[in-house]
mmCIF file of C-alpha atoms in Angstrom:
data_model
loop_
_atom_site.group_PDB
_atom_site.id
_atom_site.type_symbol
_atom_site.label_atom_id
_atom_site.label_comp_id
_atom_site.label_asym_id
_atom_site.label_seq_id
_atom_site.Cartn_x
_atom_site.Cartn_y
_atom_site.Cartn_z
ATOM 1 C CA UNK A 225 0.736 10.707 -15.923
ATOM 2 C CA UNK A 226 1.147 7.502 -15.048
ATOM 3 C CA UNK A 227 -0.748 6.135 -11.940
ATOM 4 C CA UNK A 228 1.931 4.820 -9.973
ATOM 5 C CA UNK A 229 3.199 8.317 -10.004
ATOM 6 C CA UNK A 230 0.409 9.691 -9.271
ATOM 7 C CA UNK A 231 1.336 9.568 -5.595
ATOM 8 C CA UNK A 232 -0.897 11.648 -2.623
ATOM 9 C CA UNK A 233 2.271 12.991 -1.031
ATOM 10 C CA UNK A 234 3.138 14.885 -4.554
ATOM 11 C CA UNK A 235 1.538 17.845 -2.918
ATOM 12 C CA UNK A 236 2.839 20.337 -5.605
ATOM 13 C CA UNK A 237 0.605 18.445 -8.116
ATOM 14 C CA UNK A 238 -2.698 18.497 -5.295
ATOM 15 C CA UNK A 239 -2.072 22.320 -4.742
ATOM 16 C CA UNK A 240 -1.660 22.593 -8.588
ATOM 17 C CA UNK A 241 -5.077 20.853 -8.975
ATOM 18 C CA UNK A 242 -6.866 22.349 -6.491
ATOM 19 C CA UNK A 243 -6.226 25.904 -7.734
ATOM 20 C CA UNK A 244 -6.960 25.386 -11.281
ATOM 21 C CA UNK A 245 -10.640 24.656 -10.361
ATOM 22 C CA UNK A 246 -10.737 28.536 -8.698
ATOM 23 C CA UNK A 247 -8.930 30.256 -11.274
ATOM 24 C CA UNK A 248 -11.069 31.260 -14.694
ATOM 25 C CA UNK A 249 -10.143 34.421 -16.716
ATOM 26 C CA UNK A 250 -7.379 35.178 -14.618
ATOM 27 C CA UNK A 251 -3.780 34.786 -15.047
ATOM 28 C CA UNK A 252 -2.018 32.139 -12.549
ATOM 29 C CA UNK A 253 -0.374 34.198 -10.942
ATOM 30 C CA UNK A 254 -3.597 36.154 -9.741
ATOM 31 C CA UNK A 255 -5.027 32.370 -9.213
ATOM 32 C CA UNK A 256 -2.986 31.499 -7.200
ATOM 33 C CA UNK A 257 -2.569 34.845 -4.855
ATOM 34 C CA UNK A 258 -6.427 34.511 -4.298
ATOM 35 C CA UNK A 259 -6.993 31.032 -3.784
ATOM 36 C CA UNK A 260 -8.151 30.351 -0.491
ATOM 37 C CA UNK A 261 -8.456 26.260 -1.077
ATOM 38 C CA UNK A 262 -7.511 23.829 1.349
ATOM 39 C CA UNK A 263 -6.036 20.236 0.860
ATOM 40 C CA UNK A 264 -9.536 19.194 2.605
ATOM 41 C CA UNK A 265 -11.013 19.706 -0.790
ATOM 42 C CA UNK A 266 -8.562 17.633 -2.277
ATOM 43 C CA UNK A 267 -10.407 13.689 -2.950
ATOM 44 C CA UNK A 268 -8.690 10.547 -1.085
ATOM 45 C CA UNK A 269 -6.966 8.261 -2.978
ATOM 46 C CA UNK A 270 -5.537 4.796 -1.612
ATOM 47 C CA UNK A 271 -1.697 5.785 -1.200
ATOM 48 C CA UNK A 272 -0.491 3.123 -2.430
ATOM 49 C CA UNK A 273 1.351 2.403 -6.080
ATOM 50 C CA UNK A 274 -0.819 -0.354 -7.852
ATOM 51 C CA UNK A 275 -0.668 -0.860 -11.687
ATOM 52 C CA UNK A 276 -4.511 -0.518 -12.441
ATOM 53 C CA UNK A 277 -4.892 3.049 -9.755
ATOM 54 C CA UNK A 278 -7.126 5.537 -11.436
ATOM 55 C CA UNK A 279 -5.139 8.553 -12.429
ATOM 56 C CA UNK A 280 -5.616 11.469 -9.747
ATOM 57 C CA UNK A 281 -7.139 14.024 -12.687
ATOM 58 C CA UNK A 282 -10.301 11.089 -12.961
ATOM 59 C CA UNK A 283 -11.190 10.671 -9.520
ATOM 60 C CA UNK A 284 -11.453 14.523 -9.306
ATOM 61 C CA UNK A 285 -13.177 14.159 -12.266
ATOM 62 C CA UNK A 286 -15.828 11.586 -11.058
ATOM 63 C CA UNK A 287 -16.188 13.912 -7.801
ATOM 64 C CA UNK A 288 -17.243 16.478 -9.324
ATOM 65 C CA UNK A 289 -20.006 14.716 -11.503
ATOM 66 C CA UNK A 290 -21.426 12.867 -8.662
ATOM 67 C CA UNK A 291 -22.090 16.415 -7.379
ATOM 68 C CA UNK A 292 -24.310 17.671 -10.039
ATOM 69 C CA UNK A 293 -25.773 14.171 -10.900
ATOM 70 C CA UNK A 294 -28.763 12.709 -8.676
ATOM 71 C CA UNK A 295 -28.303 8.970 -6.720
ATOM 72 C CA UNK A 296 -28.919 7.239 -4.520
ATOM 73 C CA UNK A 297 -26.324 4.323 -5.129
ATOM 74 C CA UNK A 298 -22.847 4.772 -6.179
ATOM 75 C CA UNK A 299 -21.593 1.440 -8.642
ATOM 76 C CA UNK A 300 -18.000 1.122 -8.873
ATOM 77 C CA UNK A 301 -18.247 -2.105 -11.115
ATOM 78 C CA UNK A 302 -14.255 -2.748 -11.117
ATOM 79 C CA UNK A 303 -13.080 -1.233 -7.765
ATOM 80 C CA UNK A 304 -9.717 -2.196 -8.121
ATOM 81 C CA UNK A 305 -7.673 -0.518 -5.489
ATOM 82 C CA UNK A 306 -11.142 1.331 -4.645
ATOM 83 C CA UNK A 307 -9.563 4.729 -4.851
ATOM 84 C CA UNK A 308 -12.425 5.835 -7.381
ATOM 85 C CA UNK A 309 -15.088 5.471 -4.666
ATOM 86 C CA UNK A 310 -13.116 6.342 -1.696
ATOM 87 C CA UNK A 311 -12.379 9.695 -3.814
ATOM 88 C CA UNK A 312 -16.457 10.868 -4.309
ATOM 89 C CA UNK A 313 -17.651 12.961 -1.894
ATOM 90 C CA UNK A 314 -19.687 11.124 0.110
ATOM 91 C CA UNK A 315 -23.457 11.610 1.578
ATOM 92 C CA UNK A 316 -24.700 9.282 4.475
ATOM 93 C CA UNK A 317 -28.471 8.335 2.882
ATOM 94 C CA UNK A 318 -25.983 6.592 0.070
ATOM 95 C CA UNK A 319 -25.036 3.183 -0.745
ATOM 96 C CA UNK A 320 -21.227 2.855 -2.268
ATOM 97 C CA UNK A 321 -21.201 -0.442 -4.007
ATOM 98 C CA UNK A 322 -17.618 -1.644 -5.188
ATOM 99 C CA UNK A 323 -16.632 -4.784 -7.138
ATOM 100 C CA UNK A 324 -13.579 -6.483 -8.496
ATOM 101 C CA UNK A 325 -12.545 -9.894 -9.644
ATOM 102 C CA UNK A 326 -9.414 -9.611 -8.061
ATOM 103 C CA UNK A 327 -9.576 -11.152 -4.723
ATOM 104 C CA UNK A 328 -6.769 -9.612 -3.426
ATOM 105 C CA UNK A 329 -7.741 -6.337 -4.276
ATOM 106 C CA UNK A 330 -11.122 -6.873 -2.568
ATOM 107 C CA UNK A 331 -9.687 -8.731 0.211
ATOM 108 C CA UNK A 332 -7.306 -5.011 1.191
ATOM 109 C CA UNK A 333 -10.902 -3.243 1.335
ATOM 110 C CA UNK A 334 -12.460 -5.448 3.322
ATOM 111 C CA UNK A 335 -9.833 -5.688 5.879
ATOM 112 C CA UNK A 336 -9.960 -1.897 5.791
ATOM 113 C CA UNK A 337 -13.542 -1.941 6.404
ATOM 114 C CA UNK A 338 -14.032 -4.441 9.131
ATOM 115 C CA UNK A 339 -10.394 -4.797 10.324
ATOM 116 C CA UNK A 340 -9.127 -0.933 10.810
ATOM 117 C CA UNK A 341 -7.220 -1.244 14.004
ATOM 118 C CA UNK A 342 -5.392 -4.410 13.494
ATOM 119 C CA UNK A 343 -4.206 -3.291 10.126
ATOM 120 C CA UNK A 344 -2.950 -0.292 11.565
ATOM 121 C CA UNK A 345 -1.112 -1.973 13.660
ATOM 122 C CA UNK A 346 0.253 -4.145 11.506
ATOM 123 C CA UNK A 347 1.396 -1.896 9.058
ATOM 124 C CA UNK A 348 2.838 0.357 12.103
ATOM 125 C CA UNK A 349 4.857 -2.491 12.917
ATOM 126 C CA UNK A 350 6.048 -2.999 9.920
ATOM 127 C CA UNK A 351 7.725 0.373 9.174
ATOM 128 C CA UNK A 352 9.215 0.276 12.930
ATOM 129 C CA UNK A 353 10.487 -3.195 12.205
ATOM 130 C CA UNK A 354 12.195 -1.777 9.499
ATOM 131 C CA UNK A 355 13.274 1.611 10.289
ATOM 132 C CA UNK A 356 15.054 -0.689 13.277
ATOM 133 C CA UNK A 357 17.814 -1.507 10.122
ATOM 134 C CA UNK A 358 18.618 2.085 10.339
ATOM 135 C CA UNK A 359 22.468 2.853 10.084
ATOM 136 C CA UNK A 360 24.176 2.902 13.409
ATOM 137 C CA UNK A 361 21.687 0.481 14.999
ATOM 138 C CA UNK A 362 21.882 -3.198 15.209
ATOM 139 C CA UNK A 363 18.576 -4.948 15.967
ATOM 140 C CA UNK A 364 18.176 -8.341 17.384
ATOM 141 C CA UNK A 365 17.675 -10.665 14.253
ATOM 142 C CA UNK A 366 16.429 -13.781 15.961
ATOM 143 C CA UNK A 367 13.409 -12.248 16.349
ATOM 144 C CA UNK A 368 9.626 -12.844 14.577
ATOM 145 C CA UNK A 369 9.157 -10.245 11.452
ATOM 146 C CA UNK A 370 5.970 -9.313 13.018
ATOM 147 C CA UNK A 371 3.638 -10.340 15.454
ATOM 148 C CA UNK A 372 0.911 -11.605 12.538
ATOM 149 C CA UNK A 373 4.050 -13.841 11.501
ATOM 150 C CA UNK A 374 5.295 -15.195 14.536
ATOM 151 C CA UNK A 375 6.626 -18.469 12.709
ATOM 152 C CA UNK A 376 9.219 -16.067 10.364
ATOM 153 C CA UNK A 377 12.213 -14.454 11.994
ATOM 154 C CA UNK A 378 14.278 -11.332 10.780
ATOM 155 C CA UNK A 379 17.427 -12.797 10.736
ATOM 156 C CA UNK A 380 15.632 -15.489 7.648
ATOM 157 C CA UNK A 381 14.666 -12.580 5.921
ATOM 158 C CA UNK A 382 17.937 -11.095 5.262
ATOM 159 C CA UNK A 383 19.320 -14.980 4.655
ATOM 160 C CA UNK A 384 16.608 -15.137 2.027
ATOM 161 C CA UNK A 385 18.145 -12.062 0.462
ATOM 162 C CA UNK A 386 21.861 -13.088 0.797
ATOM 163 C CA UNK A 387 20.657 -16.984 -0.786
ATOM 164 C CA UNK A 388 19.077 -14.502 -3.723
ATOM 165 C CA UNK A 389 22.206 -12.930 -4.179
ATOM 166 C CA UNK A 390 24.204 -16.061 -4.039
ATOM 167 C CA UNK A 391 21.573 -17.674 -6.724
ATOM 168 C CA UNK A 392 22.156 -14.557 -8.817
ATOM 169 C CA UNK A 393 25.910 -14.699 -8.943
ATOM 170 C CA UNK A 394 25.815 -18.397 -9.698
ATOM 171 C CA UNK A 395 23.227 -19.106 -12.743
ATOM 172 C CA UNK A 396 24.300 -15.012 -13.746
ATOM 173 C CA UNK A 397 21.058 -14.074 -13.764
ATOM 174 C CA UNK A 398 18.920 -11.083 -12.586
ATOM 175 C CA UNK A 399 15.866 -12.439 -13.093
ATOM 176 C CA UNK A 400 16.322 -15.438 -10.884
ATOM 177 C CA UNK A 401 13.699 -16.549 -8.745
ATOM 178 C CA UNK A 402 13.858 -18.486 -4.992
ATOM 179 C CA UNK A 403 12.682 -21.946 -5.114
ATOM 180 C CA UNK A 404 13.460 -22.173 -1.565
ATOM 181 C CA UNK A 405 10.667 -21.821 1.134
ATOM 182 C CA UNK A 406 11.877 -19.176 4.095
ATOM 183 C CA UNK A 407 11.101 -21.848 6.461
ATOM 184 C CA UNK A 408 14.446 -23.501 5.286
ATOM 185 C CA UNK A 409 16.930 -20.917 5.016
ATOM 186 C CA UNK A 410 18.767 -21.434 7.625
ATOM 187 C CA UNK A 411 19.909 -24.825 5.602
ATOM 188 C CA UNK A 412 21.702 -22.772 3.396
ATOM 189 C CA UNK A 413 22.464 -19.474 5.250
ATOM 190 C CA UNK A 414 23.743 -19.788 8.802
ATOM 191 C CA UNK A 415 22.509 -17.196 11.408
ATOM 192 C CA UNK A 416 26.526 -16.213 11.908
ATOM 193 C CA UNK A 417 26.749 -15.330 8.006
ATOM 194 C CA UNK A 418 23.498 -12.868 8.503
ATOM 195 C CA UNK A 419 24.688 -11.144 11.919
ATOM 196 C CA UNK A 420 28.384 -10.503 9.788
ATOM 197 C CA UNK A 421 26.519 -9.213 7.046
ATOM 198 C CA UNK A 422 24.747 -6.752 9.428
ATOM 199 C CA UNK A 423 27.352 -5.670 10.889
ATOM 200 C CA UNK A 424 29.357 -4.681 7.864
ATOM 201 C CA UNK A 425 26.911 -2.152 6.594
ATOM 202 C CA UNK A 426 23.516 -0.993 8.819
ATOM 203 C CA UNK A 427 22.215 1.249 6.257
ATOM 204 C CA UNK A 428 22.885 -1.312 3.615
ATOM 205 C CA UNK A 429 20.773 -4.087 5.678
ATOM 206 C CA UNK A 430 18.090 -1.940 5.902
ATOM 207 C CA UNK A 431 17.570 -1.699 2.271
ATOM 208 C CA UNK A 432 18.510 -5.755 1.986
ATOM 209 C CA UNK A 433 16.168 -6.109 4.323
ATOM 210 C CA UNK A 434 12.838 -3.935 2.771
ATOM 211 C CA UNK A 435 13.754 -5.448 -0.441
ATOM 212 C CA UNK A 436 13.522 -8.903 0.292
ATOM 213 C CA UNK A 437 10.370 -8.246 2.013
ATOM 214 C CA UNK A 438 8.949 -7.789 -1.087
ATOM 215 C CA UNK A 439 9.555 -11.364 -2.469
ATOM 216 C CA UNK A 440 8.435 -12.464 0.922
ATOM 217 C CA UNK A 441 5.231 -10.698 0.785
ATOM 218 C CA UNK A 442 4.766 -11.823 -2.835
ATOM 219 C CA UNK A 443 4.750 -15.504 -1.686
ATOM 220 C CA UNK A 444 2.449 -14.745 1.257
ATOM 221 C CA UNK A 445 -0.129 -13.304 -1.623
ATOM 222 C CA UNK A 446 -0.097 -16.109 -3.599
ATOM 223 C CA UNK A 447 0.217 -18.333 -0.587
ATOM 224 C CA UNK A 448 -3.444 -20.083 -0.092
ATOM 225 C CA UNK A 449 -2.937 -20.541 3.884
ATOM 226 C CA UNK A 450 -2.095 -16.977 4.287
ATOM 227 C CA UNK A 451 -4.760 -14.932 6.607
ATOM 228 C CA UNK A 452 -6.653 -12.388 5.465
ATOM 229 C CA UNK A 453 -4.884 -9.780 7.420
ATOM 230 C CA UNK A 454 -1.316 -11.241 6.280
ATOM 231 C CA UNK A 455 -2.630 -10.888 2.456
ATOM 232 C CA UNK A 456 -3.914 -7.362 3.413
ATOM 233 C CA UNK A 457 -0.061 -6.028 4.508
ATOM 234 C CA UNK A 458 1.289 -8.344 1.947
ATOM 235 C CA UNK A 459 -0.601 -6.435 -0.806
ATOM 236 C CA UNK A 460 0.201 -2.902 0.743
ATOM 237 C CA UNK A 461 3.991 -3.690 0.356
ATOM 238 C CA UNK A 462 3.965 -5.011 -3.147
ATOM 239 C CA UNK A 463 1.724 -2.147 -4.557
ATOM 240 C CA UNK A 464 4.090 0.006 -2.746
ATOM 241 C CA UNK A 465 7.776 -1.297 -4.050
ATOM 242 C CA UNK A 466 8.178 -3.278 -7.191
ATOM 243 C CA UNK A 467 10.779 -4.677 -8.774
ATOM 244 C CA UNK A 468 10.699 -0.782 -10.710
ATOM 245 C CA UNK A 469 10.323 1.308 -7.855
ATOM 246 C CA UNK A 470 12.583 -0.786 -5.320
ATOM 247 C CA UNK A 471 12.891 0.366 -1.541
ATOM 248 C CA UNK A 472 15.660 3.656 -1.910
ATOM 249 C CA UNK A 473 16.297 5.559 1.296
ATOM 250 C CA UNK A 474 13.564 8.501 -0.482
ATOM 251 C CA UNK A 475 11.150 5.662 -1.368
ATOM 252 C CA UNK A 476 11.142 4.326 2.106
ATOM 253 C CA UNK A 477 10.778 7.582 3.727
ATOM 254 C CA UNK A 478 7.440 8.383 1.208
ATOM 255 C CA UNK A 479 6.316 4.666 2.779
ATOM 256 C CA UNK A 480 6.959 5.194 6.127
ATOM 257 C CA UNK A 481 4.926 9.261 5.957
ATOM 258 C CA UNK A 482 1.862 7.191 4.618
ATOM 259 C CA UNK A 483 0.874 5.496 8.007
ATOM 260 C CA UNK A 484 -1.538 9.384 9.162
ATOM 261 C CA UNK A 485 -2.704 9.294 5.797
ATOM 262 C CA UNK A 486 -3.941 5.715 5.996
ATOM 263 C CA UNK A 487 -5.986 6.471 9.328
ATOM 264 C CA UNK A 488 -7.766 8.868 7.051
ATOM 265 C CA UNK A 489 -8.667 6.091 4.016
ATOM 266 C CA UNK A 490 -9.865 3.797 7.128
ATOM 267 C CA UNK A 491 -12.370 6.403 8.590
ATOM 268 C CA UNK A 492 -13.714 7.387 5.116
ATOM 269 C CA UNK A 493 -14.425 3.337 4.640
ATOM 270 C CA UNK A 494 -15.740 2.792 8.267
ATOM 271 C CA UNK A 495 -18.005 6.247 8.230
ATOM 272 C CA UNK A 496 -20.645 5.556 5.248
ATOM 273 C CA UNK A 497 -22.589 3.079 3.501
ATOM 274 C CA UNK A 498 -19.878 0.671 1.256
ATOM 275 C CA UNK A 499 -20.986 -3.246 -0.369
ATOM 276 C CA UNK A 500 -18.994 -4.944 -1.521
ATOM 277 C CA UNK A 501 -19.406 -7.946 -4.678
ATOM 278 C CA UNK A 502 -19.849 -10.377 -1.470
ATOM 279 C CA UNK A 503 -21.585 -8.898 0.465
ATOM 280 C CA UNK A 504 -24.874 -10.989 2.286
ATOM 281 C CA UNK A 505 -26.701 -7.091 1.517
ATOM 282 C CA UNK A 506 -25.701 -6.493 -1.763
ATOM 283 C CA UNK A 507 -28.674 -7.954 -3.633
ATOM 284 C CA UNK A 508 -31.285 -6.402 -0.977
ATOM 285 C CA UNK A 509 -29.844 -3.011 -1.334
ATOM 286 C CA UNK A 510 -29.533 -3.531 -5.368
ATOM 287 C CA UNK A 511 -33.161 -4.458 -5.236
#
């Protein structure tokens, strides 16, 4: 399976795995009328799509080890995502130690860690903002994407998108990338062109509209001024949609029923003992 469909909310597959531990000489169907497992046995996992996630099977699989193997620190040498560590079962006298290269990667943890409630909200935000794009419903546009970008309004977002599209019909090309900064859309796309385009089709806009937000949150990660928070939602979004699994009406909903589910990955962070690469205690608590 590959990880980026090894999603949390495939429930089927969680049951699946849950009751295969329980069942031993018996046939399934016996299995599976006896089983008296609960998805609180089933491991966390970050729900979120990025290329180097663990496979679900392997974090079970490392869960189960750490039971029946003595430690008193926990090593993930290349964290990535972190769903390998947030997956263990945890014991309080522990130290979780995670490390990555990738900065970005590290940087999502970390904001996690230290930054719960304002990432929350961010990301709560975000899937209100867009949800607002729902068919039938015609939000204001010249208004900031979200309160941690106050400088970028939504009616540039969807001009970005229509300036794509025009770019694309022009050179013929699919893979054609925006040279131009979101700051000066408005050069090329009026506001009047974007509240038309709205107009025409909600339920279309809302789709324009989550799609484009992943090139804009691709330029915010490689952006150098960009805050750690900003990075942090950024990084969410693009794990979530790719240009391979682009925002759908299904795909959206899955995104939007992930915000609980998050509370849950922030309270396993914020409740035991996790170092990171950087962090002033690593080397004390290594030692």
């Amino acid at each position: 399976m590959h990880p980026k469909d090894d999603y949390l909310s495939d429930t089927n597959s969680q049951n699946t795995l849950s009751k295969s531990t329980h069942s031993k000489d018996t046939d399934s169907k016996d299995a599976s009328s006896n089983d008296t497992s609960s998805n609180d046995t089933i491991p966390l996992t970050m729900p979120i799509f990025y290329q180097g996630k663990k496979n679900y099977s392997l974090v079970y699989m490392v869960g189960e080890l750490s039971k029946q193997v003595p430690y008193n620190n926990f090593v993930d040498v290349f964290c990535g995502s972190g769903t390998v560590t947030l997956g263990v079962p945890k014991d309080p006298q522990h130290n979780y130690f995670m490390n990555d290269i990738n900065r970005t990667r590290t940087n999502l943890i970390d904001i996690i860690r230290y930054g719960g409630q304002e990432f929350m909200k961010s990301l709560s935000e975000l899937m209100e903002k867009i949800k607002g794009f729902s068919e039938g419903n015609h939000p204001e546009t010249n208004v900031p994407l979200l309160s941690l970008f106050p400088e970028t309004s939504d009616w540039k977002i969807i001009g970005l998108k229509l300036l794509n599209d025009s770019l694309k019909e022009k050179d013929k090309s699919e893979n054609k990338e925006i040279s131009v900064d979101i700051a000066s859309v408005e050069e090329f796309v009026p506001l009047a062109t974007v509240e038309e385009y709205i107009a025409k089709s909600s339920q279309k806009a809302q789709l324009a509209y989550a799609k484009v937000l992943y090139i804009f949150f691709n330029k915010i990660i490689d952006s150098t001024s960009a805050k750690p928070l900003q990075r942090a939602i950024a990084t969410v979004y693009t794990d979530t949609f790719s240009t391979r699994r682009k925002p759908t009406k299904a795909t959206l909903k899955q995104f939007f029923s992930t915000l609980s589910y998050w509370e849950k990955v922030i309270d396993e962070f914020q409740s035991f003992n996790f170092f990171m690469g950087s962090d002033p205690e690593r080397t004390r608590l290594v030692a």
